[in-house]
Coordinates of C-alpha atoms and ligand atoms in Angstrom, one line a residue:
X1 CA 23.5 0.1 13.4
X2 CA 20.7 2.6 13.8
X3 CA 18.4 3.4 10.9
X4 CA 19.4 6.2 8.6
X5 CA 16.8 8.5 7.2
X6 CA 16.7 11.4 4.7
X7 CA 15.2 14.7 5.7
X8 CA 15.3 17.7 3.3
X9 CA 18.4 16.5 1.5
X10 CA 20.5 15.3 4.5
X11 CA 21.1 11.7 5.6
X12 CA 21.0 11.4 9.3
X13 CA 20.2 8.9 12.1
X14 CA 16.4 8.6 12.3
X15 CA 16.5 9.3 16.1
X16 CA 18.0 12.7 15.3
X17 CA 15.6 13.8 12.6
X18 CA 13.4 16.8 13.6
X19 CA 10.6 18.7 11.8
X20 CA 8.7 21.8 12.7
X21 CA 5.4 21.5 14.6
X22 CA 4.2 24.0 12.0
X23 CA 4.7 21.5 9.2
X24 CA 1.4 21.0 7.4
X25 CA 1.9 17.3 7.5
X26 CA 1.7 17.5 11.3
X27 CA -1.1 20.1 11.4
X28 CA -3.3 18.9 8.5
X29 CA -2.1 15.5 7.3
X30 CA -1.3 17.6 4.2
X31 CA 1.1 15.3 2.3
X32 CA 1.6 12.3 0.0
X33 CA 3.5 9.1 0.8
X34 CA 4.6 5.8 -0.6
X35 CA 5.8 2.5 0.8
X36 CA 8.3 0.6 -1.4
X37 CA 9.5 -2.9 -0.6
X38 CA 13.1 -3.6 -1.3
X39 CA 14.3 -7.2 -1.9
X40 CA 18.1 -8.0 -1.9
X41 CA 18.6 -4.2 -2.0
X42 CA 16.5 -3.8 -5.1
X43 CA 13.4 -1.6 -4.9
X44 CA 10.4 -3.4 -6.2
X45 CA 8.5 -1.5 -9.0
X46 CA 10.2 1.7 -8.0
X47 CA 9.1 3.7 -11.1
X48 CA 5.5 2.7 -10.6
X49 CA 5.6 3.8 -6.9
X50 CA 7.2 7.1 -8.0
X51 CA 4.6 7.5 -10.7
X52 CA 1.7 7.1 -8.2
X53 CA 3.5 9.6 -5.9
X54 CA 3.6 12.1 -8.8
X55 CA -0.2 11.5 -9.4
X56 CA -1.0 12.1 -5.8
X57 CA 1.1 15.2 -5.6
X58 CA -0.5 16.6 -8.7
X59 CA -4.0 16.0 -7.3
X60 CA -2.9 17.7 -4.1
X61 CA -1.6 20.7 -6.1
X62 CA 1.7 20.1 -4.4
X63 CA 4.7 20.6 -6.7
X64 CA 6.8 17.4 -7.1
X65 CA 10.1 18.4 -5.5
X66 CA 12.2 16.0 -7.6
X67 CA 12.3 14.6 -11.0
X68 CA 12.2 10.8 -11.5
X69 CA 16.0 10.4 -11.8
X70 CA 16.6 12.3 -8.6
X71 CA 14.0 10.3 -6.7
X72 CA 15.5 7.0 -8.0
X73 CA 19.0 8.2 -6.8
X74 CA 17.7 9.2 -3.4
X75 CA 15.9 5.9 -2.8
X76 CA 19.0 3.9 -3.9
X77 CA 21.3 6.0 -1.7
X78 CA 19.0 5.4 1.3
X79 CA 19.0 1.7 0.7
X80 CA 22.8 1.7 0.6
X81 CA 23.1 3.5 3.9
X82 CA 20.9 1.0 5.7
X83 CA 21.9 -2.4 7.0
X84 CA 19.2 -4.7 5.8
X85 CA 19.1 -6.7 2.6
X86 CA 15.3 -6.5 2.5
X87 CA 13.9 -3.1 3.5
X88 CA 10.7 -1.2 3.5
X89 CA 11.2 2.4 2.2
X90 CA 8.7 4.9 3.5
X91 CA 8.8 8.3 1.8
X92 CA 6.6 11.3 2.2
X93 CA 6.3 14.8 0.9
X94 CA 4.4 17.4 2.9
X95 CA 3.5 20.9 2.0
X96 CA 6.1 22.2 4.4
X97 CA 6.0 24.6 7.4
X98 CA 4.4 28.0 7.2
X99 CA 4.7 30.7 9.9
X100 CA 1.0 30.5 10.7
X101 CA -1.8 27.9 10.6
X102 CA -4.1 28.5 7.7
X103 CA -6.2 25.9 5.9
X104 CA -5.6 27.4 2.4
X105 CA -2.2 26.5 0.8
X106 CA 0.6 29.0 1.6
X107 CA 2.7 30.6 -1.1
X108 CA 6.5 30.1 -1.3
X109 CA 6.8 27.3 1.3
X110 CA 9.3 24.6 0.6
X111 CA 7.8 21.0 0.8
X112 CA 9.3 18.7 3.5
X113 CA 10.8 15.5 2.0
X114 CA 11.3 12.7 4.5
X115 CA 12.4 9.2 3.7
X116 CA 13.2 6.3 6.1
X117 CA 14.0 2.7 5.9
X118 CA 12.9 -0.2 8.1
X119 CA 13.7 -3.9 8.0
X120 CA 11.1 -5.4 5.7
X121 CA 8.8 -7.5 8.0
X122 CA 7.3 -10.2 5.9
X123 CA 4.2 -12.3 6.7
X124 CA 5.3 -15.4 8.7
X125 CA 5.1 -18.6 6.7
X126 CA 2.6 -20.1 9.3
X127 CA 0.2 -17.1 8.7
X128 CA 0.5 -17.5 4.9
X129 CA -0.3 -21.2 5.3
X130 CA -3.3 -20.7 7.6
X131 CA -4.6 -17.4 6.2
X132 CA -5.8 -14.6 8.4
X133 CA -9.1 -13.3 9.8
X134 CA -10.8 -10.1 8.7
X135 CA -13.9 -8.1 9.6
X136 CA -16.1 -6.1 7.3
X137 CA -16.7 -2.5 8.0
X138 CA -18.5 0.5 6.5
X139 CA -16.1 2.5 4.3
X140 CA -16.5 6.0 5.8
X141 CA -13.5 7.5 4.1
X142 CA -13.5 10.5 1.8
X143 CA -14.1 10.3 -1.9
X144 CA -10.5 10.5 -3.0
X145 CA -9.3 7.1 -1.8
X146 CA -7.2 6.9 -5.1
X147 CA -4.7 9.4 -3.5
X148 CA -2.0 8.1 -1.2
X149 CA -2.1 10.9 1.3
X150 CA -0.8 10.9 4.8
X151 CA -4.2 11.8 6.1
X152 CA -4.9 8.3 7.2
X153 CA -7.0 8.6 10.3
X154 CA -10.1 6.8 8.9
X155 CA -7.8 4.0 7.7
X156 CA -6.2 3.8 11.1
X157 CA -9.6 3.6 12.9
X158 CA -10.7 0.9 10.6
X159 CA -7.5 -1.1 10.9
X160 CA -7.6 -0.7 14.6
X161 CA -11.2 -2.0 14.8
X162 CA -9.9 -5.1 13.0
X163 CA -7.1 -5.6 15.4
X164 CA -9.4 -5.1 18.4
X165 CA -11.5 -7.9 17.0
X166 CA -8.4 -10.1 16.8
X167 CA -8.2 -9.7 13.0
X168 CA -5.6 -8.6 10.6
X169 CA -7.7 -6.4 8.2
X170 CA -11.0 -4.6 7.8
X171 CA -12.6 -5.2 4.4
X172 CA -14.6 -2.1 3.4
X173 CA -18.0 -1.9 2.0
X174 CA -19.6 1.2 0.5
X175 CA -23.2 1.3 -0.8
X176 CA -23.3 -2.5 -0.8
X177 CA -20.1 -2.9 -2.8
X178 CA -16.6 -4.0 -1.9
X179 CA -14.0 -1.2 -2.1
X180 CA -10.7 -2.4 -0.6
X181 CA -9.1 -3.1 2.8
X182 CA -8.0 -0.5 5.3
X183 CA -4.4 -0.8 3.9
X184 CA -4.7 -3.4 1.1
X185 CA -6.6 -4.2 -2.1
X186 CA -9.0 -7.2 -2.0
X187 CA -9.5 -10.0 -4.5
X188 CA -12.1 -12.8 -4.4
X189 CA -12.4 -16.1 -6.2
X190 CA -15.7 -17.7 -7.1
X191 CA -15.9 -20.8 -9.3
X192 CA -12.2 -20.5 -10.1
X193 CA -12.5 -16.9 -11.4
X194 CA -10.4 -14.3 -9.7
X195 CA -12.3 -11.0 -9.4
X196 CA -11.4 -7.5 -8.1
X197 CA -13.0 -4.1 -8.2
X198 CA -11.9 -1.7 -11.0
X199 CA -9.7 1.3 -10.1
X200 CA -11.8 4.3 -9.2
X201 CA -11.8 7.2 -6.7
X202 CA -13.0 4.7 -4.1
X203 CA -9.8 2.7 -3.8
X204 CA -6.0 3.1 -4.0
X205 CA -4.6 1.8 -7.3
X206 CA -2.3 -0.7 -5.7
X207 CA 1.1 -1.6 -7.2
X208 CA 0.7 -5.2 -5.9
X209 CA -2.9 -5.2 -7.4
X210 CA -1.3 -4.5 -10.8
X211 CA 1.3 -7.2 -10.4
X212 CA -1.4 -9.8 -9.5
X213 CA -3.5 -8.9 -12.5
X214 CA -0.4 -9.1 -14.8
X215 CA 0.5 -12.5 -13.3
X216 CA -3.1 -13.8 -13.9
X217 CA -2.9 -12.6 -17.5
X218 CA 0.6 -14.2 -18.0
X219 CA -0.4 -17.6 -16.5
X220 CA -3.9 -17.8 -18.0
X221 CA -5.7 -17.5 -14.7
X222 CA -9.3 -16.5 -15.5
X223 CA -10.1 -13.1 -14.0
X224 CA -12.6 -10.3 -14.1
X225 CA -12.2 -6.6 -13.0
X226 CA -15.7 -5.5 -12.0
X227 CA -17.7 -4.2 -9.1
X228 CA -18.2 -6.8 -6.3
X229 CA -21.5 -6.9 -4.3
X230 CA -21.4 -7.5 -0.6
X231 CA -23.2 -10.9 -1.1
X232 CA -20.5 -12.0 -3.6
X233 CA -17.8 -11.2 -1.0
X234 CA -19.6 -13.1 1.7
X235 CA -20.1 -16.2 -0.4
X236 CA -16.7 -16.2 -2.1
X237 CA -14.7 -19.4 -2.3
X238 CA -11.5 -17.4 -1.6
X239 CA -10.6 -13.9 -0.4
X240 CA -7.1 -12.4 -0.5
X241 CA -5.6 -9.1 0.4
X242 CA -2.7 -7.6 -1.4
X243 CA -0.2 -4.9 -0.5
X244 CA 3.5 -4.1 -0.8
X245 CA 4.2 -5.4 2.7
X246 CA 1.6 -8.3 2.9
X247 CA 2.1 -9.3 -0.8
X248 CA -0.7 -11.9 -1.4
X249 CA -2.3 -13.0 1.8
X250 CA -5.3 -15.3 2.0
X251 CA -8.2 -14.2 4.3
X252 CA -9.7 -17.4 5.6
X253 CA -12.2 -16.0 8.1
X254 CA -14.6 -13.2 7.5
X255 CA -16.7 -11.8 10.3
X256 CA -16.0 -15.0 12.3
X257 CA -17.2 -17.4 9.5
X258 CA -14.8 -19.5 7.4
X259 CA -14.2 -18.4 3.8
X260 CA -14.6 -21.5 1.6
X261 CA -13.4 -24.4 3.6
X262 CA -11.5 -22.1 6.0
X263 CA -8.1 -22.7 4.4
X264 CA -6.2 -20.8 1.6
X265 CA -7.7 -21.9 -1.7
X266 CA -6.0 -23.3 -4.8
X267 CA -6.0 -20.1 -6.7
X268 CA -4.4 -18.2 -3.8
X269 CA -1.7 -20.9 -3.5
X270 CA -0.9 -20.6 -7.2
X271 CA -0.9 -16.8 -7.1
X272 CA 1.4 -16.8 -4.1
X273 CA 3.8 -19.1 -5.9
X274 CA 3.8 -16.9 -9.1
X275 CA 4.3 -13.8 -7.0
X276 CA 7.4 -15.3 -5.3
X277 CA 8.8 -16.5 -8.7
X278 CA 8.3 -13.0 -10.1
X279 CA 10.1 -11.4 -7.1
X280 CA 13.0 -13.8 -7.5
X281 CA 13.2 -12.8 -11.2
X282 CA 13.2 -9.1 -10.2
X283 CA 15.9 -9.6 -7.6
X284 CA 18.1 -11.3 -10.1
X285 CA 17.4 -9.0 -13.0
X286 CA 16.8 -5.6 -11.4
Ligands
LIG301 N1 -0.7 0.6 2.0 N2 -5.2 0.3 -0.3 C1 -4.8 1.0 0.7 C2 -5.8 1.8 1.4 C3 -3.4 0.9 1.1 O1 -3.0 1.7 2.2 C4 -2.5 0.1 0.4 C5 -1.1 0.0 0.8 C6 -3.0 -0.7 -0.6 C7 -2.1 -1.6 -1.4 O2 -1.2 -0.8 -2.3 P1 0.2 -1.4 -2.7 O3 0.0 -2.7 -3.3 O4 0.7 -0.4 -3.7 O5 1.1 -1.5 -1.5 C8 -4.3 -0.5 -1.0 C9 0.7 0.7 2.4 C10 1.5 -0.6 2.3 C11 0.8 1.4 3.8 O6 0.1 2.3 3.9 O7 1.6 1.0 4.6

């Protein structure tokens, strides 16, 4: 069965979906997006993802085309129309297609709403067991990294630099401080204390980041939310990345050097377990 997507209110096979080349998403990367994991046909933290989408749209001065209930209904309808039990829902809203190219926002143009589903590709068990390699890179993105916009060229360049170096992620440093990964948030552990940078305009407020902080609180795992110096990153006992698709993934090599003893550490192992337990509860309870 081919994937079904939603484009401007119609469900159709993904291969048949078409948008105008004048769409501002295509011309300017002028849009907002979300990636929502779905486990056993239940969207994970849907309202939080839709809340973040609303924040991004408001900051982009792009009117939210749907209220919360309509979004919830559309996401659920798309999940039903696709074959997989576990899915990754991608949704984006762009400012739509005007008749001419103009940087300033056009009046009276209808936003384009696109949503698609893919099979959720989870991290292979062997990779979770061994951890992954990362590089560090200078964070040369703009100063609104808190917005989840489709203008991702800097993130793509950074992620691609990691892949070219045989790594999974680029961990970003700005002015001597850790910000986040090219498509993930970063946590470190030193002397048993989990630490992550505070939300700011320099990083995306991750949904998984929030879950990890909640789990640390619930299970009594010591943690701090504060700025992290480059030196602290480099001398950390553990480093992990978090995202909707990677969940909690240990980074065991940084710039070709082992992190700690080069294996996922005890705090990462506990957190991965708590995360899986939490997911199971959500899948049972909705
Ligand atoms: N990216 N930081 C950046 C720059 C990201 O792109 C992402 C996620 C995260 C983690 O956010 P969350 O936990 O809400 O997934 C942090 C998604 C998965 C993507 O662009 O595919």
